[in-house]
Coordinates of N, CA and C and ligand atoms in Angstrom, one line a residue:
M1 N 79.4 -11.7 -62.6 CA 79.0 -10.2 -63.2 C 78.3 -10.2 -64.6
P2 N 77.6 -9.1 -64.4 CA 76.5 -9.0 -65.8 C 77.6 -9.0 -66.8
K3 N 77.1 -9.2 -68.0 CA 78.2 -8.8 -69.3 C 77.6 -7.8 -70.1
T4 N 78.5 -6.9 -70.3 CA 77.9 -5.6 -71.0 C 78.0 -5.9 -72.7
T5 N 78.8 -6.8 -73.0 CA 79.0 -7.0 -74.5 C 79.0 -8.6 -74.4
L6 N 78.8 -9.4 -75.4 CA 79.1 -10.8 -75.6 C 79.9 -10.7 -77.0
A7 N 81.4 -11.2 -76.7 CA 82.2 -11.9 -77.6 C 81.8 -12.9 -78.4
P8 N 82.2 -13.5 -79.6 CA 81.5 -14.6 -80.1 C 81.7 -15.7 -79.2
D9 N 82.8 -15.9 -78.3 CA 82.7 -17.2 -77.5 C 81.5 -17.2 -76.3
H10 N 81.2 -16.0 -75.9 CA 80.2 -15.9 -75.0 C 79.0 -15.9 -76.0
A11 N 79.0 -15.7 -77.1 CA 77.5 -16.1 -78.0 C 77.3 -17.4 -78.0
K12 N 78.3 -18.1 -78.2 CA 78.4 -19.5 -78.4 C 77.7 -20.3 -77.2
A13 N 78.6 -19.7 -76.0 CA 78.2 -20.1 -74.5 C 76.7 -19.9 -74.3
M14 N 76.3 -18.5 -74.6 CA 75.0 -18.1 -74.2 C 73.8 -18.9 -75.2
I15 N 74.1 -19.4 -76.5 CA 73.3 -20.3 -77.4 C 73.1 -21.5 -76.6
L16 N 74.2 -22.3 -76.3 CA 74.2 -23.4 -75.3 C 73.3 -23.2 -74.4
A17 N 73.3 -22.1 -73.6 CA 72.5 -22.3 -72.4 C 71.0 -22.1 -73.0
V18 N 70.7 -21.4 -73.9 CA 69.4 -21.3 -74.5 C 69.0 -22.7 -74.6
A19 N 69.6 -23.3 -75.3 CA 69.3 -24.8 -76.0 C 69.1 -25.6 -74.8
D20 N 69.9 -25.7 -73.7 CA 69.5 -26.4 -72.4 C 68.3 -25.9 -72.0
A21 N 68.1 -24.9 -72.0 CA 66.9 -24.2 -71.0 C 65.6 -24.5 -71.9
V22 N 65.8 -24.7 -73.2 CA 64.7 -24.9 -74.3 C 64.4 -26.6 -74.2
I23 N 65.6 -27.4 -74.0 CA 65.4 -28.8 -73.8 C 64.7 -29.1 -72.5
A24 N 65.0 -28.3 -71.4 CA 64.6 -28.8 -70.2 C 62.9 -28.3 -69.8
A25 N 62.8 -27.3 -70.9 CA 61.4 -26.9 -70.7 C 60.5 -27.7 -71.7
E26 N 60.7 -28.9 -72.2 CA 60.0 -29.7 -73.0 C 58.6 -30.1 -72.8
P27 N 58.5 -30.4 -71.0 CA 57.3 -30.5 -70.7 C 56.2 -29.4 -70.8
Y28 N 56.8 -28.5 -70.4 CA 56.0 -27.2 -70.4 C 55.5 -26.8 -71.9
L29 N 56.7 -27.0 -72.9 CA 56.2 -26.5 -74.2 C 55.1 -27.4 -74.5
S30 N 55.4 -28.6 -74.5 CA 54.5 -30.0 -75.1 C 53.0 -29.5 -74.3
E31 N 53.1 -29.2 -73.1 CA 51.8 -29.0 -72.5 C 51.0 -27.7 -73.2
A32 N 51.7 -27.0 -73.2 CA 51.0 -25.6 -74.1 C 50.4 -25.9 -75.3
D33 N 51.2 -26.6 -76.2 CA 50.8 -27.1 -77.4 C 49.6 -28.3 -77.4
R34 N 49.5 -29.0 -76.2 CA 48.6 -29.9 -76.1 C 47.2 -29.2 -76.0
N35 N 47.2 -27.8 -75.4 CA 46.0 -27.4 -75.1 C 45.3 -26.6 -76.2
L36 N 46.2 -26.4 -77.3 CA 45.8 -25.8 -78.4 C 46.2 -26.2 -79.8
G37 N 47.1 -27.3 -79.7 CA 47.3 -28.0 -80.9 C 47.6 -29.7 -81.0
D38 N 48.7 -29.8 -81.4 CA 48.9 -31.4 -81.4 C 49.8 -31.9 -80.2
G39 N 50.4 -31.2 -79.4 CA 51.2 -31.5 -78.5 C 52.7 -31.7 -78.9
D40 N 53.1 -31.5 -79.9 CA 54.3 -31.8 -80.4 C 55.3 -30.9 -80.5
H41 N 55.2 -29.6 -80.0 CA 55.9 -28.3 -80.0 C 57.2 -28.6 -79.1
G42 N 57.2 -29.1 -78.0 CA 58.1 -29.3 -77.1 C 59.1 -30.3 -77.4
L43 N 58.6 -31.5 -78.1 CA 59.7 -32.5 -78.9 C 60.2 -31.7 -80.1
G44 N 59.6 -31.1 -80.6 CA 60.4 -30.7 -81.7 C 61.2 -29.5 -81.5
M45 N 60.9 -28.8 -80.5 CA 62.0 -27.6 -80.1 C 63.3 -28.4 -79.2
Q46 N 63.0 -29.4 -78.6 CA 63.8 -30.3 -78.1 C 65.1 -30.7 -79.3
R47 N 64.4 -31.3 -80.2 CA 65.0 -31.9 -81.3 C 65.8 -30.9 -82.0
G48 N 65.4 -29.9 -82.2 CA 66.1 -28.6 -82.8 C 67.2 -28.1 -82.0
F49 N 67.0 -27.8 -80.8 CA 68.0 -27.4 -80.2 C 69.1 -28.4 -79.5
T50 N 69.0 -29.7 -79.9 CA 69.8 -30.8 -79.6 C 70.8 -30.7 -81.0
A51 N 70.2 -30.3 -82.0 CA 70.9 -30.3 -83.1 C 71.7 -28.7 -83.3
V52 N 71.2 -27.9 -82.6 CA 72.0 -26.5 -82.3 C 73.3 -26.9 -81.5
K53 N 73.1 -27.6 -80.3 CA 74.3 -27.8 -79.5 C 75.3 -28.5 -80.4
E54 N 75.0 -29.5 -81.0 CA 76.0 -30.1 -82.1 C 76.7 -29.3 -82.8
K55 N 75.8 -28.5 -83.4 CA 76.3 -27.3 -84.7 C 77.3 -26.4 -83.7
I56 N 77.0 -25.9 -82.8 CA 77.8 -25.0 -82.0 C 79.2 -25.6 -81.7
G57 N 78.9 -26.8 -81.6 CA 80.3 -27.7 -81.0 C 81.1 -28.0 -82.4
T58 N 80.7 -27.5 -83.3 CA 81.9 -27.8 -84.8 C 82.4 -26.4 -85.1
L59 N 81.6 -25.4 -84.5 CA 82.1 -24.2 -85.1 C 83.6 -23.5 -84.9
G60 N 84.4 -23.1 -85.7 CA 85.8 -22.7 -85.4 C 85.7 -21.4 -84.2
A61 N 87.0 -21.2 -83.6 CA 87.0 -20.0 -82.7 C 86.9 -18.6 -83.5
E62 N 87.2 -18.7 -84.9 CA 87.2 -17.3 -85.9 C 86.0 -17.1 -86.2
E63 N 84.8 -17.8 -85.9 CA 83.5 -17.7 -86.3 C 82.9 -16.3 -86.1
A64 N 82.5 -15.4 -86.6 CA 81.9 -14.1 -86.5 C 80.6 -14.5 -85.6
I65 N 80.1 -13.3 -85.1 CA 79.0 -13.6 -84.2 C 77.5 -13.6 -85.1
D66 N 77.6 -13.1 -86.3 CA 76.4 -13.4 -87.2 C 76.4 -14.8 -87.6
K67 N 77.5 -15.3 -88.0 CA 77.7 -16.8 -88.3 C 77.1 -17.7 -87.3
I68 N 77.4 -17.3 -86.1 CA 77.1 -18.3 -85.1 C 75.4 -18.4 -84.8
F69 N 74.8 -17.6 -84.7 CA 73.5 -17.4 -84.8 C 72.9 -18.0 -86.1
S70 N 73.5 -17.6 -87.1 CA 72.9 -18.2 -88.4 C 73.0 -19.4 -88.6
A71 N 74.2 -20.1 -87.9 CA 74.5 -21.6 -88.1 C 73.5 -22.1 -87.1
A72 N 73.3 -21.8 -86.0 CA 72.2 -22.1 -84.9 C 70.8 -22.6 -85.7
G73 N 70.5 -21.4 -86.2 CA 69.1 -21.3 -87.2 C 68.9 -22.3 -88.1
M74 N 70.1 -22.5 -89.1 CA 70.1 -23.3 -89.9 C 70.3 -24.7 -89.4
A75 N 70.9 -24.9 -88.3 CA 70.6 -26.5 -87.8 C 69.3 -26.7 -87.3
M76 N 68.6 -25.8 -86.8 CA 67.1 -25.9 -86.4 C 66.1 -26.2 -87.6
I77 N 66.4 -25.7 -88.9 CA 65.6 -25.6 -90.2 C 65.7 -27.1 -90.6
S78 N 67.0 -27.5 -90.6 CA 67.4 -29.0 -91.1 C 66.9 -30.2 -90.2
S79 N 66.5 -29.7 -88.9 CA 66.4 -30.8 -87.9 C 65.3 -30.9 -87.4
M80 N 64.5 -29.8 -87.2 CA 63.0 -29.8 -86.7 C 61.6 -30.4 -87.4
G81 N 61.7 -29.8 -88.8 CA 60.7 -29.9 -89.6 C 59.3 -29.3 -88.8
G82 N 58.3 -29.4 -89.5 CA 57.0 -29.2 -89.2 C 57.1 -27.1 -89.2
A83 N 56.0 -26.7 -89.0 CA 55.8 -25.3 -88.9 C 56.8 -24.5 -88.1
S84 N 57.0 -24.8 -87.0 CA 57.9 -24.0 -85.9 C 59.3 -24.4 -86.4
G85 N 59.6 -25.6 -86.9 CA 61.1 -25.8 -87.2 C 61.3 -24.6 -88.1
A86 N 61.0 -24.6 -89.3 CA 61.1 -23.4 -90.3 C 60.9 -21.9 -89.5
L87 N 60.0 -21.8 -88.8 CA 59.9 -20.5 -88.1 C 61.1 -20.2 -87.1
F88 N 61.3 -21.1 -86.3 CA 62.3 -20.8 -84.8 C 63.7 -20.8 -85.7
G89 N 63.9 -21.7 -86.8 CA 65.1 -21.6 -87.4 C 65.1 -20.2 -88.1
T90 N 64.2 -19.6 -88.7 CA 64.2 -18.5 -89.4 C 64.5 -17.2 -88.3
L91 N 64.0 -17.5 -87.4 CA 64.3 -16.5 -86.2 C 65.5 -16.5 -85.8
F92 N 66.3 -17.4 -85.8 CA 68.1 -17.3 -85.5 C 68.6 -17.1 -86.6
R93 N 68.4 -17.5 -87.8 CA 69.1 -17.6 -89.1 C 69.0 -16.1 -89.5
D94 N 67.9 -15.6 -89.4 CA 67.7 -14.0 -90.1 C 68.1 -13.0 -89.0
G95 N 68.1 -13.3 -87.6 CA 68.4 -12.5 -86.6 C 70.0 -12.4 -86.7
G96 N 70.7 -13.6 -86.7 CA 72.0 -13.5 -87.1 C 72.5 -12.8 -88.0
K97 N 71.8 -12.9 -89.2 CA 72.1 -12.1 -90.6 C 72.2 -10.8 -90.2
A98 N 71.5 -10.2 -89.4 CA 70.9 -8.9 -89.1 C 72.3 -8.3 -88.1
L99 N 73.2 -9.4 -87.6 CA 74.4 -8.8 -86.9 C 75.7 -8.8 -87.7
A100 N 75.3 -9.2 -89.0 CA 76.6 -9.0 -90.0 C 77.7 -7.8 -89.7
G101 N 78.9 -7.7 -89.6 CA 79.6 -6.8 -89.5 C 80.0 -6.2 -88.2
R102 N 79.1 -6.6 -87.1 CA 79.2 -6.7 -85.7 C 80.5 -7.7 -84.9
A103 N 81.2 -6.8 -84.5 CA 82.3 -7.8 -83.7 C 81.8 -8.5 -82.4
D104 N 80.8 -8.0 -81.7 CA 80.0 -8.6 -80.3 C 78.8 -7.8 -80.5
L105 N 77.9 -8.3 -79.4 CA 76.6 -8.4 -79.0 C 76.4 -7.2 -78.0
D106 N 75.8 -6.1 -78.2 CA 75.7 -5.0 -77.3 C 73.9 -4.9 -77.3
A107 N 73.4 -3.8 -76.7 CA 72.1 -3.7 -76.8 C 71.7 -3.1 -78.0
A108 N 72.5 -2.5 -78.8 CA 72.0 -2.2 -80.2 C 72.4 -3.5 -81.0
G109 N 73.1 -4.4 -80.7 CA 73.0 -5.7 -81.5 C 71.8 -6.6 -81.1
L110 N 71.5 -6.6 -79.9 CA 70.0 -7.2 -79.6 C 69.0 -6.9 -80.2
A111 N 69.0 -5.4 -80.3 CA 67.8 -5.1 -81.2 C 67.7 -5.3 -82.6
A112 N 69.1 -5.2 -83.1 CA 69.1 -5.7 -84.7 C 68.9 -7.1 -84.8
F113 N 69.3 -8.0 -83.9 CA 68.8 -9.3 -83.8 C 67.6 -9.4 -84.1
L114 N 66.9 -9.0 -82.7 CA 65.4 -9.1 -82.7 C 64.7 -8.5 -83.7
R115 N 65.0 -7.6 -84.3 CA 64.1 -6.7 -85.5 C 64.6 -7.7 -87.0
G116 N 65.8 -8.3 -87.1 CA 65.8 -9.1 -88.2 C 65.1 -10.5 -87.9
A117 N 65.0 -11.0 -86.8 CA 64.5 -12.3 -86.2 C 62.7 -12.1 -86.6
C118 N 62.2 -11.1 -86.3 CA 60.7 -10.8 -86.3 C 60.4 -10.8 -87.6
D119 N 61.2 -9.8 -88.2 CA 60.8 -9.6 -89.8 C 60.9 -10.9 -90.5
G120 N 61.8 -11.6 -90.2 CA 62.1 -13.0 -90.9 C 60.7 -14.0 -90.6
V121 N 60.6 -14.0 -89.5 CA 59.5 -14.9 -89.0 C 58.1 -14.5 -89.7
Q122 N 58.1 -13.2 -89.7 CA 56.7 -12.5 -90.3 C 56.8 -13.0 -91.6
A123 N 57.8 -12.5 -92.3 CA 57.7 -12.8 -93.8 C 57.6 -14.4 -94.1
R124 N 58.2 -14.9 -93.3 CA 58.1 -16.4 -93.7 C 56.4 -17.2 -93.4
G125 N 56.1 -16.8 -92.3 CA 54.8 -17.2 -91.7 C 53.4 -16.4 -91.7
K126 N 53.8 -15.0 -92.2 CA 52.7 -14.2 -92.4 C 51.7 -13.7 -91.3
A127 N 52.3 -14.0 -90.1 CA 51.6 -13.9 -89.0 C 51.6 -12.3 -88.4
Q128 N 50.5 -11.8 -88.0 CA 50.5 -10.3 -87.6 C 50.6 -10.4 -86.1
P129 N 50.8 -9.5 -84.9 CA 50.7 -9.4 -83.7 C 48.9 -9.6 -83.7
G130 N 48.6 -10.3 -82.6 CA 47.1 -10.6 -82.7 C 46.5 -12.0 -83.1
D131 N 47.4 -12.8 -83.7 CA 47.1 -14.0 -84.5 C 47.0 -15.2 -83.5
K132 N 48.0 -14.7 -82.1 CA 47.9 -15.9 -81.3 C 49.2 -16.7 -81.9
T133 N 50.4 -16.2 -82.2 CA 51.5 -16.9 -82.6 C 52.8 -16.6 -81.6
M134 N 53.7 -17.2 -82.1 CA 55.1 -16.8 -81.6 C 55.3 -15.1 -81.7
V135 N 54.7 -14.8 -82.8 CA 54.8 -13.3 -83.1 C 54.3 -12.5 -81.8
D136 N 53.4 -12.8 -81.2 CA 52.7 -12.1 -80.1 C 53.9 -11.9 -78.8
A137 N 54.9 -12.8 -78.9 CA 55.8 -12.6 -77.7 C 57.3 -11.7 -78.5
L138 N 57.4 -12.2 -79.8 CA 58.7 -11.7 -80.3 C 58.3 -10.3 -80.9
H139 N 57.4 -9.9 -81.3 CA 57.3 -8.4 -81.7 C 57.4 -7.4 -80.7
P140 N 56.6 -7.6 -79.7 CA 56.8 -6.9 -78.6 C 58.2 -6.6 -77.9
A141 N 59.1 -7.9 -78.0 CA 60.3 -7.9 -77.3 C 61.2 -7.0 -78.4
A142 N 61.2 -7.6 -79.7 CA 61.8 -6.5 -80.9 C 61.4 -5.1 -80.8
A143 N 60.3 -4.6 -80.3 CA 59.8 -3.2 -80.3 C 60.6 -2.5 -79.1
R144 N 60.5 -3.3 -78.0 CA 61.2 -2.8 -76.8 C 62.6 -2.7 -76.9
A145 N 63.3 -3.7 -77.7 CA 64.6 -3.8 -77.8 C 65.1 -2.3 -78.8
A146 N 64.2 -2.1 -79.6 CA 64.6 -1.0 -80.5 C 64.7 0.5 -79.6
E147 N 63.8 0.6 -78.5 CA 63.5 1.7 -77.7 C 65.1 1.7 -76.8
L148 N 65.7 0.7 -76.5 CA 66.7 0.6 -75.6 C 68.3 0.4 -75.8
T149 N 68.1 0.8 -77.2 CA 69.6 0.4 -77.8 C 71.0 1.6 -77.0
G150 N 70.2 2.6 -76.1 CA 71.5 3.1 -75.5 C 71.6 2.6 -74.1
L151 N 71.0 1.8 -73.7 CA 71.1 1.0 -72.4 C 72.4 -0.1 -72.4
S152 N 72.6 -0.6 -71.3 CA 73.5 -1.6 -71.2 C 72.8 -2.9 -71.6
L153 N 73.7 -3.9 -72.1 CA 73.1 -5.0 -72.4 C 72.2 -5.7 -71.4
P154 N 72.9 -5.6 -70.2 CA 72.0 -6.6 -69.0 C 70.5 -5.7 -68.9
E155 N 70.6 -4.5 -68.9 CA 69.3 -3.6 -68.7 C 68.3 -4.0 -70.0
A156 N 68.8 -4.0 -71.0 CA 68.1 -4.1 -72.1 C 67.3 -5.6 -72.2
I157 N 68.2 -6.7 -72.0 CA 67.6 -8.1 -72.1 C 66.9 -8.0 -71.3
D158 N 66.9 -7.4 -69.8 CA 65.9 -7.5 -68.7 C 64.7 -7.0 -69.3
A159 N 64.4 -5.9 -69.8 CA 63.2 -5.3 -70.4 C 62.5 -6.0 -71.6
V160 N 63.6 -6.6 -72.5 CA 63.3 -7.5 -73.4 C 62.5 -8.6 -73.0
A161 N 63.2 -9.5 -72.2 CA 62.4 -10.7 -71.6 C 61.0 -10.1 -70.8
A162 N 61.0 -9.2 -70.2 CA 59.8 -8.9 -69.7 C 58.8 -8.5 -70.8
A163 N 59.2 -7.9 -71.6 CA 58.2 -7.6 -72.9 C 57.5 -8.9 -73.6
A164 N 58.5 -9.9 -73.6 CA 58.0 -11.2 -74.3 C 57.1 -11.8 -73.5
E165 N 57.4 -12.0 -71.9 CA 56.5 -12.4 -70.9 C 55.0 -11.6 -71.1
A166 N 55.1 -10.3 -71.2 CA 53.9 -9.7 -71.3 C 53.1 -10.0 -72.5
G167 N 53.8 -10.3 -73.4 CA 53.1 -10.6 -74.8 C 52.6 -12.0 -74.8
R168 N 53.3 -13.0 -74.2 CA 52.8 -14.5 -74.0 C 51.6 -14.3 -73.2
E169 N 51.6 -13.6 -72.1 CA 50.5 -13.5 -71.2 C 49.0 -12.7 -72.1
A170 N 49.3 -11.8 -72.7 CA 48.6 -11.3 -73.7 C 47.9 -12.2 -74.7
S171 N 48.8 -13.2 -74.9 CA 48.2 -14.2 -76.2 C 47.2 -15.1 -75.5
K172 N 47.0 -15.2 -74.1 CA 46.0 -15.8 -73.6 C 44.6 -15.6 -74.0
A173 N 44.4 -14.1 -74.3 CA 43.0 -13.6 -74.4 C 42.7 -13.7 -75.9
M174 N 44.0 -14.1 -76.8 CA 43.6 -13.8 -78.2 C 42.6 -15.1 -78.8
I175 N 42.3 -15.0 -80.0 CA 41.9 -16.2 -80.7 C 42.6 -16.3 -81.6
A176 N 43.1 -17.8 -82.0 CA 44.0 -18.2 -82.9 C 43.4 -18.1 -84.4
T177 N 44.1 -17.4 -85.0 CA 43.7 -17.2 -86.8 C 44.7 -17.9 -87.5
L178 N 45.7 -18.4 -87.2 CA 46.8 -19.0 -87.9 C 47.2 -20.5 -87.5
G179 N 47.7 -21.4 -88.1 CA 48.2 -22.4 -87.6 C 46.9 -23.5 -86.9
R180 N 47.6 -24.5 -86.3 CA 46.6 -25.6 -86.0 C 45.4 -25.3 -85.1
A181 N 45.8 -24.4 -84.0 CA 44.7 -23.7 -83.1 C 43.7 -22.8 -83.9
K182 N 43.9 -22.5 -85.2 CA 42.9 -21.8 -85.8 C 41.7 -22.5 -85.7
T183 N 41.6 -23.8 -85.8 CA 40.3 -24.5 -85.9 C 39.4 -24.4 -84.6
L184 N 40.1 -24.3 -83.4 CA 39.4 -23.9 -82.1 C 38.7 -23.0 -82.1
G185 N 39.0 -22.0 -82.8 CA 38.2 -20.6 -82.8 C 38.2 -20.0 -81.4
E186 N 37.1 -19.9 -80.7 CA 37.0 -19.0 -79.4 C 37.3 -19.9 -78.3
A187 N 37.3 -21.2 -78.7 CA 38.1 -22.0 -77.8 C 39.3 -22.1 -77.4
S188 N 40.1 -21.4 -78.0 CA 41.6 -21.1 -78.1 C 41.8 -20.2 -76.8
I189 N 40.8 -19.2 -76.3 CA 40.9 -18.3 -75.3 C 41.4 -18.7 -74.2
G190 N 42.0 -18.3 -73.2 CA 42.5 -18.6 -72.0 C 43.7 -19.4 -71.8
H191 N 44.3 -19.9 -73.1 CA 45.6 -20.2 -73.0 C 46.7 -19.6 -73.7
P192 N 48.0 -19.9 -73.4 CA 49.0 -18.9 -74.2 C 49.2 -19.8 -75.2
D193 N 49.8 -19.1 -76.2 CA 50.6 -19.9 -77.8 C 51.7 -20.5 -77.4
A194 N 52.0 -21.9 -77.7 CA 53.0 -22.7 -77.4 C 54.1 -21.7 -78.0
G195 N 54.3 -21.3 -79.1 CA 55.4 -20.5 -79.6 C 55.6 -19.4 -78.8
A196 N 54.8 -18.7 -78.4 CA 55.2 -17.8 -77.4 C 55.8 -18.1 -76.5
C197 N 55.3 -19.0 -75.8 CA 55.8 -19.5 -74.7 C 57.4 -20.2 -74.9
S198 N 57.9 -20.5 -76.0 CA 59.1 -20.7 -76.4 C 59.8 -19.5 -76.4
V199 N 59.4 -18.6 -77.1 CA 60.2 -17.3 -77.1 C 60.5 -16.8 -75.7
V200 N 59.7 -17.0 -74.7 CA 59.8 -16.6 -73.6 C 60.7 -17.2 -73.0
V201 N 61.1 -18.6 -73.4 CA 62.1 -19.4 -73.0 C 63.5 -19.1 -73.2
I202 N 63.5 -18.8 -74.4 CA 64.9 -18.3 -75.4 C 65.2 -17.0 -74.6
L203 N 64.4 -16.0 -74.6 CA 64.7 -14.7 -74.2 C 65.0 -14.7 -72.7
G204 N 64.4 -15.5 -71.8 CA 64.7 -15.5 -70.4 C 65.9 -16.4 -70.3
A205 N 66.5 -17.5 -70.9 CA 67.8 -18.1 -70.9 C 68.7 -16.8 -71.3
M206 N 68.6 -16.1 -72.1 CA 69.4 -15.2 -72.6 C 69.6 -14.0 -71.4
R207 N 68.7 -13.7 -70.8 CA 68.7 -12.8 -69.8 C 69.4 -13.4 -68.4
E208 N 69.3 -14.7 -68.1 CA 69.8 -15.4 -67.2 C 71.4 -15.3 -67.5
Y209 N 71.8 -16.0 -68.8 CA 73.1 -15.9 -69.2 C 73.9 -14.4 -69.0
I210 N 73.1 -13.5 -69.7 CA 74.0 -12.3 -69.7 C 74.2 -11.7 -68.3
N211 N 72.8 -12.0 -67.4 CA 73.1 -11.3 -66.0 C 73.9 -12.4 -64.8
A212 N 74.2 -13.2 -65.3 CA 75.2 -14.3 -64.5 C 76.5 -13.7 -64.1
Ligands
ADP301 P1 53.0 -27.6 -85.6 O1 51.7 -26.6 -85.4 O2 53.4 -28.1 -86.9 O3 52.5 -28.9 -84.7 P2 54.6 -26.8 -83.3 O4 53.5 -27.2 -82.4 O5 56.1 -27.1 -83.3 O6 54.0 -26.9 -85.2 O7 54.5 -25.2 -83.1 C1 53.3 -24.4 -83.2 C2 53.5 -23.1 -82.9 O8 53.9 -22.5 -84.4 C3 52.3 -22.4 -82.6 O9 52.4 -22.0 -81.1 C4 52.9 -20.7 -83.1 O10 53.4 -20.1 -82.2 C5 53.8 -21.1 -84.2 N1 53.1 -20.8 -85.6 C6 52.4 -21.7 -86.3 N2 52.0 -21.1 -87.5 C7 52.5 -19.7 -87.4 C8 52.7 -18.7 -88.4 N3 52.1 -18.8 -89.7 N4 53.5 -17.7 -87.9 C9 54.0 -17.6 -86.9 N5 54.2 -18.9 -85.8 C10 53.4 -19.7 -86.2
MG302 MG1 52.3 -28.7 -82.7

């Protein structure tokens, strides 16, 4: 049965499912980073989400939804290191903060999470859409979510995950202007950004959990 809202227990289970999906996607994410960077992105994400799984296991049953996502973000920030540790940790930490006061996650909550996440990542890394970074998947996902707050959560996450996929595909044609891939210049054309691939894995796993 698709889930129309996620209570805190569901949110924890969804984050664990996201963690398993990211860990399983290590070869795909490493390959994406080998094409444009130094090839360590999959291993970094795997390390971060292993720490997330441990952290989620320590949270009490009374933990509110904003604190659950933020705790996941903090676990990533303190375990991953590197450019993307801070950035993906910020995605979950600031997305979580934007859920303060909500008892559970619905389509409006998903939009609040993604707005907070994208604003946080952009404040931290200074990337704009078009720079060929994770923002090229996250920004269109957040924008799509903001249009869909009146829909059910399963409908909203379907469209949001599709927007992230379209963003990842669009990143293939971009020239990297930030991060390690910047030095490649026009040679960065043709490959999707590794961080954008990770955003697609994360939102795809959320879609799968919510629709299961
Ligand atoms: P590193 O570049 O330190 O090796 P990773 O390989 O783990 O880190 O992550 C690379 C990804 O980080 C890129 O594919 C890109 O999506 C993202 N990234 C790098 N710099 C920025 C930035 N300033 N803003 C947003 N995302 C960034
Ligand atoms: Mg790298």
